[in-house]
XYZ file of C-alpha atoms in Angstrom:
656
model
C 59.551 38.761 3.888
C 57.810 40.786 1.338
C 56.637 44.108 1.551
C 52.856 45.101 0.439
C 52.457 46.901 -2.788
C 52.942 50.683 -2.442
C 54.912 50.641 0.880
C 58.337 51.447 -0.594
C 56.648 54.162 -2.761
C 54.994 55.600 0.349
C 58.247 55.467 2.249
C 60.512 57.120 -0.466
C 57.574 59.767 -0.559
C 57.908 60.394 3.095
C 61.736 60.517 3.428
C 63.908 63.374 1.900
C 66.866 61.884 0.307
C 68.893 65.063 0.775
C 68.334 64.647 4.686
C 69.072 61.003 4.660
C 72.370 61.588 2.535
C 73.015 65.089 4.349
C 73.987 63.165 7.412
C 77.034 61.485 5.826
C 78.077 64.519 3.388
C 79.029 68.181 3.583
C 77.039 69.787 0.793
C 78.694 72.052 -1.689
C 76.411 75.194 -1.454
C 77.950 76.766 -4.312
C 76.986 74.083 -6.748
C 73.789 73.076 -5.235
C 70.230 74.613 -5.929
C 68.157 73.937 -2.868
C 64.980 75.457 -4.490
C 65.055 72.869 -7.446
C 66.086 70.043 -5.028
C 69.370 69.737 -6.676
C 72.154 68.918 -4.403
C 76.127 68.327 -4.852
C 78.733 66.868 -2.324
C 81.700 64.823 -2.462
C 81.019 61.012 -2.829
C 80.801 59.325 0.302
C 81.529 56.149 -1.248
C 85.113 56.689 -2.617
C 87.833 59.313 -2.040
C 87.515 62.833 -3.690
C 87.932 66.474 -3.167
C 85.253 67.727 -5.910
C 81.670 67.598 -5.621
C 80.467 64.778 -8.145
C 77.810 63.205 -6.172
C 74.469 64.486 -7.024
C 71.224 64.158 -5.365
C 67.886 64.906 -7.156
C 65.415 65.377 -4.233
C 62.530 65.661 -6.360
C 62.991 62.421 -8.125
C 64.510 60.578 -5.071
C 67.687 59.320 -6.779
C 71.327 59.837 -6.350
C 74.378 59.373 -8.824
C 78.029 59.721 -8.415
C 79.740 60.700 -11.662
C 83.242 59.533 -10.342
C 82.328 55.882 -9.156
C 79.010 55.518 -10.547
C 77.152 54.857 -7.347
C 73.392 55.301 -7.760
C 70.219 54.379 -5.943
C 67.611 55.788 -3.752
C 67.172 56.304 0.004
C 66.974 52.611 0.748
C 70.148 51.908 -1.482
C 71.989 54.577 0.346
C 71.405 53.379 3.840
C 72.036 49.815 2.670
C 75.371 50.632 1.101
C 76.724 53.269 3.466
C 75.648 51.605 6.863
C 76.362 48.042 5.328
C 73.100 46.530 6.211
C 70.567 44.444 4.628
C 67.609 45.476 2.263
C 65.082 44.774 4.877
C 67.330 46.420 7.780
C 67.563 49.601 5.611
C 63.949 49.661 5.028
C 63.330 49.416 8.847
C 65.830 52.247 9.583
C 63.943 54.577 7.086
C 60.418 53.318 8.359
C 61.312 54.652 11.802
C 62.571 57.862 10.787
C 59.296 58.413 8.526
C 56.944 57.115 11.381
C 55.575 54.227 9.346
C 54.944 50.953 10.786
C 56.766 47.893 9.271
C 54.282 45.108 7.793
C 53.667 42.303 10.039
C 56.849 39.813 9.460
C 56.695 36.227 9.298
C 56.590 34.712 12.778
C 59.890 32.724 12.480
C 61.779 35.497 11.097
C 60.288 37.841 13.813
C 61.298 35.285 16.252
C 64.756 35.138 14.963
C 65.345 38.848 14.922
C 64.075 39.162 18.554
C 66.270 36.825 19.527
C 69.337 38.539 18.094
C 68.080 41.648 19.706
C 68.023 40.127 23.232
C 71.390 38.567 22.807
C 72.748 41.921 21.915
C 71.257 43.517 24.910
C 72.849 40.699 26.986
C 76.278 41.478 25.417
C 75.716 45.198 26.213
C 75.061 44.273 29.833
C 78.274 42.305 30.012
C 80.176 45.040 28.361
C 79.098 47.515 31.192
C 79.935 44.953 33.938
C 83.550 44.404 32.529
C 84.165 47.877 32.304
C 83.242 48.549 36.135
C 85.585 45.546 36.795
C 88.593 47.607 35.387
C 88.273 50.219 37.860
C 88.502 47.637 40.838
C 91.540 46.741 42.701
C 91.785 43.434 40.964
C 92.626 45.248 37.714
C 95.610 47.047 38.791
C 97.727 44.962 36.789
C 95.491 45.192 33.680
C 95.572 49.213 34.220
C 99.331 49.325 34.443
C 99.784 47.303 31.117
C 97.210 49.864 29.535
C 99.369 52.777 30.974
C 102.361 50.968 29.325
C 100.858 50.781 26.065
C 100.026 54.607 26.372
C 96.321 54.302 26.631
C 95.099 56.598 29.071
C 91.458 56.410 30.734
C 89.674 58.564 28.026
C 91.003 56.506 25.304
C 89.792 53.149 27.554
C 86.425 54.878 27.868
C 86.188 55.554 23.810
C 87.045 51.908 23.150
C 84.865 50.670 26.175
C 87.720 48.489 27.357
C 87.057 46.365 30.408
C 88.478 43.691 32.571
C 87.647 40.074 33.558
C 88.679 38.981 36.983
C 90.287 35.824 37.576
C 87.300 33.903 38.723
C 85.094 31.163 37.204
C 81.600 32.583 38.073
C 82.055 36.565 38.419
C 79.995 37.424 35.212
C 77.737 34.572 35.483
C 76.850 35.495 38.921
C 76.479 39.340 38.280
C 74.298 38.499 35.233
C 71.843 36.051 36.838
C 71.326 38.708 39.624
C 69.853 40.849 36.853
C 67.475 38.153 35.709
C 69.425 37.199 32.732
C 69.440 32.968 32.576
C 72.644 31.006 32.299
C 71.250 29.640 28.824
C 71.225 33.247 27.286
C 74.831 33.802 28.806
C 76.238 30.612 26.750
C 74.381 31.207 23.521
C 75.838 34.816 23.637
C 79.286 33.250 23.785
C 80.032 34.916 27.560
C 79.823 31.707 29.210
C 80.753 27.896 28.343
C 79.093 24.788 29.291
C 81.116 22.304 31.415
C 82.110 18.963 30.215
C 80.880 17.459 33.601
C 76.898 17.553 33.321
C 76.745 17.890 36.881
C 78.517 21.455 36.789
C 76.797 24.430 35.341
C 78.190 27.309 32.982
C 81.441 28.981 33.701
C 82.841 32.496 32.688
C 84.479 32.132 29.138
C 86.755 35.125 29.822
C 89.050 35.202 32.895
C 92.019 37.429 33.974
C 91.676 39.020 30.503
C 91.507 42.697 29.503
C 88.328 42.855 27.262
C 87.676 44.560 23.953
C 84.114 44.605 22.790
C 83.443 43.673 19.099
C 80.968 45.503 17.452
C 79.106 45.079 14.113
C 78.338 47.803 11.517
C 75.548 49.047 13.441
C 77.398 49.766 16.724
C 75.825 46.598 18.386
C 78.227 44.599 20.700
C 78.078 41.245 19.397
C 81.180 39.391 20.972
C 84.215 40.047 22.804
C 88.087 39.799 22.427
C 90.244 39.191 25.689
C 94.148 39.861 25.949
C 95.515 37.264 28.702
C 97.435 38.899 31.676
C 99.017 35.734 32.475
C 102.109 34.933 30.366
C 101.577 31.126 31.056
C 97.937 31.389 29.332
C 97.959 29.096 26.214
C 96.147 31.702 24.157
C 97.437 35.335 24.414
C 94.327 36.599 22.614
C 90.869 34.972 22.822
C 87.771 35.645 20.758
C 84.345 34.613 21.597
C 82.889 31.573 19.756
C 80.467 31.581 16.655
C 76.999 32.568 17.828
C 73.669 33.799 16.363
C 74.989 37.326 16.679
C 78.890 36.722 15.836
C 80.446 35.435 12.415
C 84.206 36.035 12.884
C 84.571 35.685 9.192
C 82.057 38.362 8.165
C 82.861 40.996 10.658
C 85.906 43.499 11.444
C 87.014 45.098 14.442
C 86.063 48.750 14.595
C 84.266 48.584 11.305
C 81.728 51.361 11.632
C 83.975 53.971 12.912
C 86.464 52.960 10.218
C 83.783 53.271 7.546
C 82.646 56.706 8.506
C 86.382 57.915 8.650
C 87.004 56.474 5.013
C 83.909 58.108 3.770
C 85.873 61.603 4.737
C 88.728 60.551 2.720
C 91.151 58.838 5.175
C 92.847 55.704 3.699
C 91.560 52.386 5.078
C 94.111 50.427 6.918
C 94.124 46.734 7.902
C 96.116 45.993 11.129
C 96.576 42.548 12.723
C 94.969 43.102 16.013
C 92.918 45.004 18.513
C 95.873 46.997 19.913
C 97.233 48.034 16.573
C 93.653 49.342 15.600
C 93.604 51.310 18.841
C 97.236 52.883 18.539
C 96.499 53.708 14.930
C 93.059 55.249 15.518
C 94.350 57.368 18.445
C 97.364 58.522 16.311
C 94.910 59.955 13.677
C 94.521 56.969 11.365
C 90.835 56.484 12.303
C 90.017 54.272 9.236
C 91.730 51.218 10.692
C 90.067 47.699 11.014
C 91.442 44.184 11.782
C 90.269 40.756 11.351
C 88.980 38.847 14.297
C 91.643 36.484 15.227
C 91.966 34.643 11.708
C 93.502 35.323 8.512
C 91.359 37.770 6.222
C 88.412 35.918 4.650
C 86.709 36.421 1.357
C 83.707 37.848 3.073
C 85.874 40.254 4.998
C 87.877 41.192 1.733
C 84.576 42.135 0.028
C 83.396 43.925 3.217
C 86.854 46.050 2.907
C 86.055 46.849 -0.956
C 82.606 48.094 0.070
C 84.144 50.626 2.616
C 87.299 51.632 0.365
C 88.485 50.798 -3.141
C 92.100 50.184 -2.186
C 92.544 49.120 1.403
C 96.222 49.013 2.805
C 97.460 45.888 4.349
C 99.631 46.973 7.366
C 102.189 44.138 7.811
C 104.515 43.435 10.578
C 108.029 43.601 9.797
C 108.578 40.001 10.198
C 108.514 36.547 8.532
C 104.797 36.010 9.929
C 103.533 39.297 8.592
C 105.124 38.467 5.157
C 103.249 35.163 5.241
C 100.220 36.905 6.089
C 100.437 38.907 3.191
C 100.913 36.066 0.818
C 97.848 34.520 2.243
C 95.981 37.750 1.519
C 97.331 37.646 -2.270
C 96.144 34.126 -2.942
C 92.684 35.158 -1.800
C 92.305 38.337 -3.600
C 93.476 37.554 -6.978
C 90.346 35.724 -8.171
C 88.167 38.473 -6.653
C 90.090 41.620 -8.261
C 87.797 43.819 -10.136
C 88.518 47.156 -12.037
C 88.912 49.777 -9.387
C 89.528 47.467 -6.498
C 92.615 46.580 -5.542
C 95.056 46.131 -2.260
C 98.339 47.853 -1.194
C 100.980 46.386 1.225
C 102.691 48.753 3.972
C 105.577 46.897 5.079
C 106.850 47.894 8.649
C 110.420 47.952 9.607
C 111.713 44.769 10.993
C 110.507 43.459 14.237
C 107.802 46.261 14.572
C 104.188 46.398 14.482
C 102.129 49.698 14.025
C 101.761 50.444 17.701
C 105.605 49.708 18.057
C 106.454 52.206 15.104
C 104.074 54.872 16.507
C 105.372 54.872 20.028
C 109.162 54.793 18.796
C 108.950 57.434 15.968
C 105.531 58.910 15.996
C 102.886 59.299 13.669
C 104.722 60.884 10.774
C 106.982 57.549 10.603
C 103.826 55.642 10.304
C 102.423 57.972 7.483
C 105.729 57.511 5.534
C 105.240 53.594 5.684
C 101.746 54.114 4.351
C 102.943 56.486 1.475
C 105.509 53.820 0.461
C 102.886 50.975 0.340
C 103.291 48.704 -2.751
C 100.751 47.397 -5.175
C 100.080 43.563 -4.925
C 101.839 42.951 -8.007
C 104.900 43.565 -6.469
C 104.407 41.453 -3.464
C 103.393 38.545 -5.842
C 106.764 39.012 -7.698
C 108.732 39.019 -4.695
C 106.969 35.853 -3.354
C 107.988 33.950 -6.305
C 111.725 35.344 -6.713
C 113.167 36.280 -3.185
C 115.889 33.983 -2.401
C 115.917 32.056 -5.626
C 118.698 31.800 -8.249
C 117.496 31.832 -12.142
C 120.850 30.699 -13.722
C 119.128 28.159 -16.019
C 116.593 27.903 -18.563
C 114.722 25.260 -16.596
C 114.710 27.421 -13.593
C 113.418 30.526 -15.635
C 110.595 28.365 -17.464
C 109.645 27.113 -13.985
C 109.224 30.803 -12.890
C 107.072 31.646 -16.006
C 105.030 28.506 -15.248
C 104.394 29.605 -11.608
C 103.515 33.281 -12.725
C 101.160 32.021 -15.461
C 99.394 29.873 -12.915
C 98.977 32.767 -10.592
C 97.727 35.116 -13.312
C 95.227 32.599 -14.304
C 93.484 33.037 -11.210
C 92.498 36.844 -12.175
C 88.951 36.461 -13.463
C 88.953 39.959 -15.146
C 90.641 39.942 -18.640
C 91.881 43.562 -18.486
C 93.309 43.238 -14.861
C 95.063 40.178 -15.782
C 96.744 41.636 -19.133
C 97.934 44.590 -16.808
C 99.433 42.267 -14.346
C 101.013 40.436 -17.243
C 102.744 43.485 -18.221
C 103.974 44.218 -15.125
C 105.158 41.003 -14.733
C 106.903 41.108 -18.006
C 108.717 44.479 -16.988
C 109.747 42.868 -13.624
C 110.955 39.874 -15.444
C 113.051 41.644 -17.862
C 114.631 43.761 -15.148
C 115.648 40.382 -13.372
C 117.000 38.719 -16.547
C 118.342 41.657 -17.979
C 116.976 41.123 -21.700
C 115.759 43.496 -24.354
C 112.162 43.860 -24.430
C 110.302 43.424 -27.506
C 107.894 46.355 -28.724
C 104.476 45.682 -28.844
C 102.974 45.673 -32.157
C 99.126 46.136 -32.072
C 97.345 44.633 -34.855
C 96.674 46.883 -37.964
C 94.262 45.503 -40.630
C 94.985 45.536 -44.125
C 94.532 48.672 -46.176
C 91.094 48.775 -48.037
C 90.949 48.756 -51.816
C 91.421 51.813 -53.697
C 88.179 54.195 -53.868
C 85.913 52.960 -56.759
C 86.646 49.912 -58.955
C 85.280 46.408 -58.462
C 87.054 45.750 -55.427
C 86.263 48.902 -53.437
C 84.637 48.365 -50.070
C 80.906 48.477 -49.751
C 79.618 51.934 -48.250
C 78.024 51.075 -44.796
C 74.370 52.001 -44.215
C 73.090 53.360 -41.026
C 71.126 51.145 -39.004
C 67.468 52.166 -38.284
C 66.457 53.634 -34.887
C 64.232 50.580 -34.242
C 67.338 48.234 -34.879
C 69.517 50.058 -32.468
C 66.852 49.770 -29.719
C 66.396 46.129 -30.235
C 67.679 43.232 -27.954
C 70.406 42.238 -30.614
C 71.578 45.852 -31.573
C 71.865 46.829 -28.044
C 73.662 44.003 -26.720
C 77.120 44.361 -25.057
C 78.020 40.793 -24.855
C 77.815 37.972 -27.448
C 74.210 37.929 -28.816
C 73.442 34.251 -28.182
C 74.219 34.637 -24.379
C 72.016 37.744 -24.340
C 68.944 35.888 -25.966
C 69.473 32.792 -23.505
C 69.484 35.273 -20.447
C 66.442 36.785 -21.770
C 64.768 33.370 -22.246
C 65.786 32.124 -18.701
C 64.638 35.382 -17.055
C 61.094 35.366 -19.125
C 60.685 31.724 -18.220
C 61.188 32.385 -14.373
C 58.670 35.198 -14.559
C 56.220 32.961 -16.298
C 56.820 30.165 -13.830
C 57.770 32.054 -10.595
C 57.512 28.646 -8.785
C 60.871 27.810 -10.196
C 62.543 30.826 -8.785
C 63.692 29.112 -5.549
C 64.884 25.983 -7.200
C 67.433 28.031 -9.319
C 68.103 30.591 -6.783
C 71.841 29.849 -6.503
C 72.349 29.844 -9.853
C 70.357 33.038 -10.556
C 72.290 35.044 -7.632
C 75.676 34.202 -9.406
C 74.368 34.792 -12.914
C 76.503 37.509 -14.569
C 73.818 39.442 -16.423
C 74.917 41.041 -19.832
C 72.964 44.473 -19.020
C 71.448 46.574 -16.481
C 68.130 45.446 -17.561
C 68.649 41.945 -17.211
C 70.527 42.485 -13.794
C 67.291 44.482 -12.645
C 65.158 41.769 -13.672
C 67.181 39.225 -11.757
C 67.335 41.044 -8.619
C 63.659 41.558 -8.769
C 62.946 37.717 -9.261
C 65.206 37.221 -6.058
C 63.442 39.812 -4.222
C 59.974 38.971 -4.987
C 60.161 34.944 -5.009
C 58.071 34.548 -2.045
C 55.398 37.075 -2.976
C 52.083 35.941 -3.862
C 52.235 37.199 -7.241
C 55.991 37.946 -8.320
C 55.097 38.993 -11.824
C 52.898 41.612 -10.577
C 55.544 42.906 -8.111
C 58.074 43.027 -11.152
C 55.743 44.699 -13.416
C 55.130 47.469 -10.946
C 58.687 47.907 -10.181
C 59.937 47.933 -13.877
C 57.051 47.638 -16.297
C 59.223 48.957 -19.241
C 61.940 46.463 -18.820
C 59.554 43.620 -18.266
C 57.408 44.436 -21.382
C 60.611 44.818 -23.588
C 61.641 41.343 -22.524
C 58.219 39.339 -23.030
C 57.366 41.362 -26.243
C 60.768 40.012 -27.925
C 60.151 37.582 -30.699
C 62.682 35.078 -29.450
C 61.503 35.064 -26.102
C 57.693 34.774 -27.152
C 58.586 31.719 -29.319
C 60.429 29.886 -26.678
C 58.569 26.432 -25.660
C 58.493 27.371 -21.974
C 56.599 30.763 -22.971
C 54.281 29.314 -25.590
C 53.067 26.580 -22.957
C 52.815 28.325 -19.539
C 51.050 25.349 -17.981
C 53.748 22.971 -18.542
C 56.105 23.722 -15.510
C 57.871 20.700 -16.226
C 59.165 21.675 -19.599
C 59.968 25.097 -18.221
C 62.278 23.572 -15.389
C 63.985 21.425 -17.879
C 64.421 24.595 -20.248
C 65.823 26.481 -17.435
C 68.410 23.840 -16.434
C 69.454 23.287 -20.010
C 69.870 26.992 -20.746
C 71.933 27.763 -17.635
C 74.046 24.843 -18.354
C 74.763 25.978 -21.962
C 75.378 29.549 -20.780
C 77.816 28.414 -18.236
C 79.644 26.212 -20.461
C 79.784 28.894 -23.233
C 81.047 31.709 -21.025
C 83.631 29.030 -19.549
C 84.965 28.481 -23.094
C 85.224 32.271 -23.854
C 87.249 32.736 -20.719
C 89.501 29.868 -21.325
C 90.322 31.046 -24.949
C 91.026 34.480 -23.648
C 93.423 33.297 -20.914
C 95.321 30.865 -23.409
C 95.603 33.989 -25.750
C 97.289 35.694 -23.125
C 99.518 32.886 -22.251
C 100.380 32.138 -25.871
C 102.081 35.602 -25.620
C 104.763 34.242 -23.195
C 105.859 30.755 -23.250
C 103.713 28.575 -25.293
C 103.158 24.995 -24.757
C 101.017 22.253 -25.986
C 99.124 22.459 -22.979
C 97.234 25.547 -24.262
C 96.052 23.459 -27.284
C 94.538 21.126 -24.944
C 92.908 23.656 -22.624
C 91.200 25.008 -25.860
C 90.056 21.664 -27.094
C 88.551 20.790 -23.610
C 86.863 24.094 -23.718
C 85.290 23.274 -26.871
C 84.340 19.826 -25.814
C 82.318 21.179 -22.838
C 80.591 23.440 -25.240
C 79.492 20.779 -27.689
C 78.284 18.698 -24.622
C 76.270 21.563 -23.313
C 74.870 22.103 -27.055
C 73.868 18.396 -26.967
C 72.128 18.778 -23.703
C 71.429 15.972 -20.965
C 72.573 12.353 -22.416
C 71.132 10.388 -19.810
C 67.671 10.076 -21.393
C 67.310 7.442 -24.083
C 64.095 6.734 -25.926
C 62.769 5.149 -29.006
C 64.669 6.291 -32.218
C 62.698 7.121 -35.398
C 64.867 7.000 -38.737
C 63.997 9.970 -40.818
C 64.158 9.732 -44.759
C 67.600 11.066 -44.853
C 68.990 8.365 -42.626
C 69.346 10.413 -39.507
C 68.169 8.764 -36.056
C 65.915 11.214 -34.265
C 64.698 10.747 -30.490
C 61.020 9.985 -30.936
C 59.975 12.139 -27.771
C 62.152 15.120 -28.958
C 60.449 14.717 -32.520
C 57.083 15.014 -30.966
C 57.722 17.787 -28.824
C 59.214 19.563 -31.744
C 55.903 18.966 -33.824
C 53.823 20.340 -30.846
C 55.837 23.547 -30.648
C 55.497 23.700 -34.639
C 51.694 23.118 -34.535
C 51.303 25.858 -31.977
C 52.597 28.472 -34.280
C 49.672 30.295 -36.073
C 50.432 31.291 -39.591
C 47.043 32.682 -40.784
C 46.775 36.305 -40.589
C 44.827 38.039 -38.255
C 41.292 39.384 -38.871
C 41.219 43.107 -39.959
C 38.526 45.341 -40.095
C 38.174 47.290 -43.242
């Protein structure tokens, strides 16, 4: 859905950013100046005690000098409430009393469908809560009392009970006018294999735990079996239009709010662990929904907190779960984003520990949480003997393979340093001091071999695309041509959407243009939308000489040529960056145990780069022999001549 021009500007004008942010933070009134619209508070996106989060109410922007979070009211709602861009716009529009533009009929139908299913889920939650008060739930109430969960806590968590019957919920909901098809689509009922029979209740003789999304809506249920003979002790609802178990967390919304107030984020194993920890004061606690932690859940955890603590049960299964999280997290690590692991006493889970020794014992375990590198080392060394060079070499090889998964070179280097330290402690060898590279001394002042005196660059040079590039210049220019081509040919955006989403831009200006291209891909005039949102950035891009002379820009009517150019530039860009990463990784490995495999890796990386530079090889055409004996492709030669002919060399007419 695209928004009409000016809608967001009017929304930002009507909504006070300080009021939006003020619901989530406590202002530092000594540092703030209300008269000037200058507000300061501890940042809601990371833990801190000082007021480094600044809101400029007049300009409508916020910025944190600690974690560098920045944006406007829409961005704040999106990041803080973990909602999509359009959902954030809708929330602010309701507050401002603005009518949302007419939506796409299909999108509106899908949203209305999800709203209806959420309403059905809420009705079911109410019914299950009532059943917990009946005589049929006596055993369930006794179990909850045994777990030290009194009725007030049961009400806080909306805990209910599903009676031991096949059609209890189905009958109650149909009497309220809810169709059986909706109950099946919501995951509350299941269809029978026998077509002659109707749907039946999915949850029977189970304690019910509602699962809610980041906005607090009930999207599914979890059930704990009361019968020891039940094949599944815990049962979650199926995947539905509302519920994706790999993209949600139990207790997500309250945990985000608590983590924003400075509490550590704890990842427990199940519902009862989350409830026990939260009731004991550890309110920023979540749990995966019946599966191992997924990549989407891990990214969601890092959006809530920079360093979540994985609370592991003190048994073999808990340690294995930690190892699975390590393998998942290594490729996703970023600067400032990590994991710590709190290992509980043998045979105990968080609920057991809190009941036996109280909240201080749990806090002591959390304070002793270990960094992920320690768990990685323990995985590769625990229970093994390294009494031969071959075994030591095998350990080195395994550790190098694990470190290779880390994409960030800086993090990989620091992991390598810690691994070296642990390795030296294990093998008892003397560490060799690290000697950084020191360049040779310059020649004596004056004389024939004296170094040339540097000349300060002109201001225009500093401000140019080449002078301001923080990445290799060739990549920066290739990125610029890709983005400019898609601006000129917006019909190609959807075709290259996936590649554009994963494009690692070299600067904030390119990242902004990429986001605007994706946001306005379906707009009637994407270029006009981008020009309105970022006029200076777009003008700077299109005015660069390298961009202006690109073939796809010179001939704006040839979409086929533009499509080929974007595909080839993306291919070359990916190959070049892959080659550079491979060389960086090989350089780190050379510092350890070198082998001929490193040379092979670098050679393969250079082959990939050369292949990308040659371009697609599946097109063969008629060859033309040039005067120097070189064979040239006839079609490519003609295209080159067209580009050359299109360049105008005469001077423009000037008035005298």
